[in-house]
Coordinates of C-alpha atoms in Angstrom, one line a residue:
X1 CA -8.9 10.0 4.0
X2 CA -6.0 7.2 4.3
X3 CA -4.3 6.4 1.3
X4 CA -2.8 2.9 0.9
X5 CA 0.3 2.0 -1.0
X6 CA 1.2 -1.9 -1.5
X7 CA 5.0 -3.0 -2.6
X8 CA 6.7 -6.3 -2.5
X9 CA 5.1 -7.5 -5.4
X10 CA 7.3 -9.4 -8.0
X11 CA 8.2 -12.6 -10.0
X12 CA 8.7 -15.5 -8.0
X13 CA 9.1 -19.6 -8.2
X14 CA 7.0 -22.4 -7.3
X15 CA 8.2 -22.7 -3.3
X16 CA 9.5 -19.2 -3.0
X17 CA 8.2 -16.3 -0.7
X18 CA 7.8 -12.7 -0.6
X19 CA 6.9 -10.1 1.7
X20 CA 4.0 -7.7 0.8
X21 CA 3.7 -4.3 2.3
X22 CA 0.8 -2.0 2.5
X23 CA 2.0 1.3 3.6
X24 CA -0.7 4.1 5.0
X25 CA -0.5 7.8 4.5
X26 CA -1.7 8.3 7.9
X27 CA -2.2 6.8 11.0
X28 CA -3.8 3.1 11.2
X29 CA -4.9 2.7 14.6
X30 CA -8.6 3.8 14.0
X31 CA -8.7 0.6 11.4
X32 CA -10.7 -2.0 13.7
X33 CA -10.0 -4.2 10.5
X34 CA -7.2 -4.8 8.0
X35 CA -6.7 -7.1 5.2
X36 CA -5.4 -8.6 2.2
X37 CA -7.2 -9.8 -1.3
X38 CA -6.9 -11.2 -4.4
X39 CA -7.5 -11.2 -7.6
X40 CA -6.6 -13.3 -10.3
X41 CA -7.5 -12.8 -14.0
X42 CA -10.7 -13.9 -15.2
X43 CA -12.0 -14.1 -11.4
X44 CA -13.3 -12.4 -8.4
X45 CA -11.5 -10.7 -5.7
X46 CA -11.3 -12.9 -3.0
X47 CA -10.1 -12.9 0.8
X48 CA -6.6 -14.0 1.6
X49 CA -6.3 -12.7 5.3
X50 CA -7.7 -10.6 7.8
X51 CA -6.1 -9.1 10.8
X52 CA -7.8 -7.3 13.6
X53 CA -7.0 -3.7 15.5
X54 CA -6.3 -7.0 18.4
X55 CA -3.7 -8.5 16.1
X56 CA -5.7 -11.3 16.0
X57 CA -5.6 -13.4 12.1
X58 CA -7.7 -14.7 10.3
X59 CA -6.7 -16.4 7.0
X60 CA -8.8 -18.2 3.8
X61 CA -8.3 -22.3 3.9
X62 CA -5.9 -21.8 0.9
X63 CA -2.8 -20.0 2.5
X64 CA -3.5 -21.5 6.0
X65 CA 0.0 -22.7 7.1
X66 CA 1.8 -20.6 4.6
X67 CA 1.0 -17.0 5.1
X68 CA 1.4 -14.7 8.0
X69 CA -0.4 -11.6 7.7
X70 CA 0.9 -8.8 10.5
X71 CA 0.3 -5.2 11.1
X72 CA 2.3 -2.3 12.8
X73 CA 0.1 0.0 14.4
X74 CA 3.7 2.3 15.0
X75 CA 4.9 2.3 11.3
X76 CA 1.2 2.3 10.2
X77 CA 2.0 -0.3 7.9
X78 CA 0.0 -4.4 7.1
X79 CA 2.6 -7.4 5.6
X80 CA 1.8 -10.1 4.9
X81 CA 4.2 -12.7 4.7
X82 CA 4.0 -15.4 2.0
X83 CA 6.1 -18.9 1.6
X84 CA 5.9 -22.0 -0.1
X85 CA 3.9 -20.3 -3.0
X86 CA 2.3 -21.8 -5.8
X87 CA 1.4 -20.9 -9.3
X88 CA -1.9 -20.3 -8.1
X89 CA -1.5 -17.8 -6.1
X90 CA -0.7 -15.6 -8.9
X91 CA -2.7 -13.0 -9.0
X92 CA -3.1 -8.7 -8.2
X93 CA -2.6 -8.8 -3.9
X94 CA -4.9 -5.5 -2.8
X95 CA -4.4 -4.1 0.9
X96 CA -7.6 -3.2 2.7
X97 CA -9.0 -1.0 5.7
X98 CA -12.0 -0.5 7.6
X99 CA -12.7 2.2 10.0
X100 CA -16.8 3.2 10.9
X101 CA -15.8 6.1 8.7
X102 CA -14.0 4.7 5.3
X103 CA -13.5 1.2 3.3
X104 CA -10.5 1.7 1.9
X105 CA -8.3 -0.5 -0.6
X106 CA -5.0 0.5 -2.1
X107 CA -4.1 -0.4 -5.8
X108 CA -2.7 -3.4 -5.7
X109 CA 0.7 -5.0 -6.4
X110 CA 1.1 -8.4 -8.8
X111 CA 2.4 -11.5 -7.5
X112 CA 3.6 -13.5 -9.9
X113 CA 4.3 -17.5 -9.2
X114 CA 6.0 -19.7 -12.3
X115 CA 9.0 -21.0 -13.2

């Protein structure tokens, strides 16, 4: 099975971006979906973007406009890039896959918003 491995995480101001990774052990081109969630303490996971095998995004109303989720189906690797971030987006960023074999989620990498 695919292992997933998420870096870019960090400590970041109100208005700042990062750049998450979510590198894959093996290949990603049998992942018809690929995404990003969050979860921030004392609530649910929750979607933040989507990205098909296509390349076609999808994102969740909040980050609309501000994140850019991307995959590359070469380096087997999703990004997502994030700007103008607010404290509420704090939270523990998880990479995701789908195949019709495996759901598969890596272990996560904090973002951190504040000043």
């Amino acid at each position: 099975q695919v292992q997933l491995v998420e870096s870019g995480g960090g400590l970041v101001q109100p208005g700042g971006s990062l750049r998450l990774s979510c590198a894959a052990s093996g290949s990603i081109a049998s992942f018809y979906l690929m995404g990003w969630y969050r979860q921030a303490p004392g609530k649910q996971r929750e979607l933040v973007a989507l990205i098909t095998i296509e390349g076609r995004p999808n994102y969740t109303d909040a980050v609309k406009g501000r994140f850019t989720i991307s995959r590359d189906n070469a380096k087997n690797t999703l990004y997502v890039q994030m700007n103008s971030l607010k404290p509420e987006d704090t939270a523990v960023y998880y990479c995701n896959a789908r195949s019709a074999q495996y759901n598969t989620w890596g272990q996560g990498t904090q973002v951190t918003v504040s000043s």
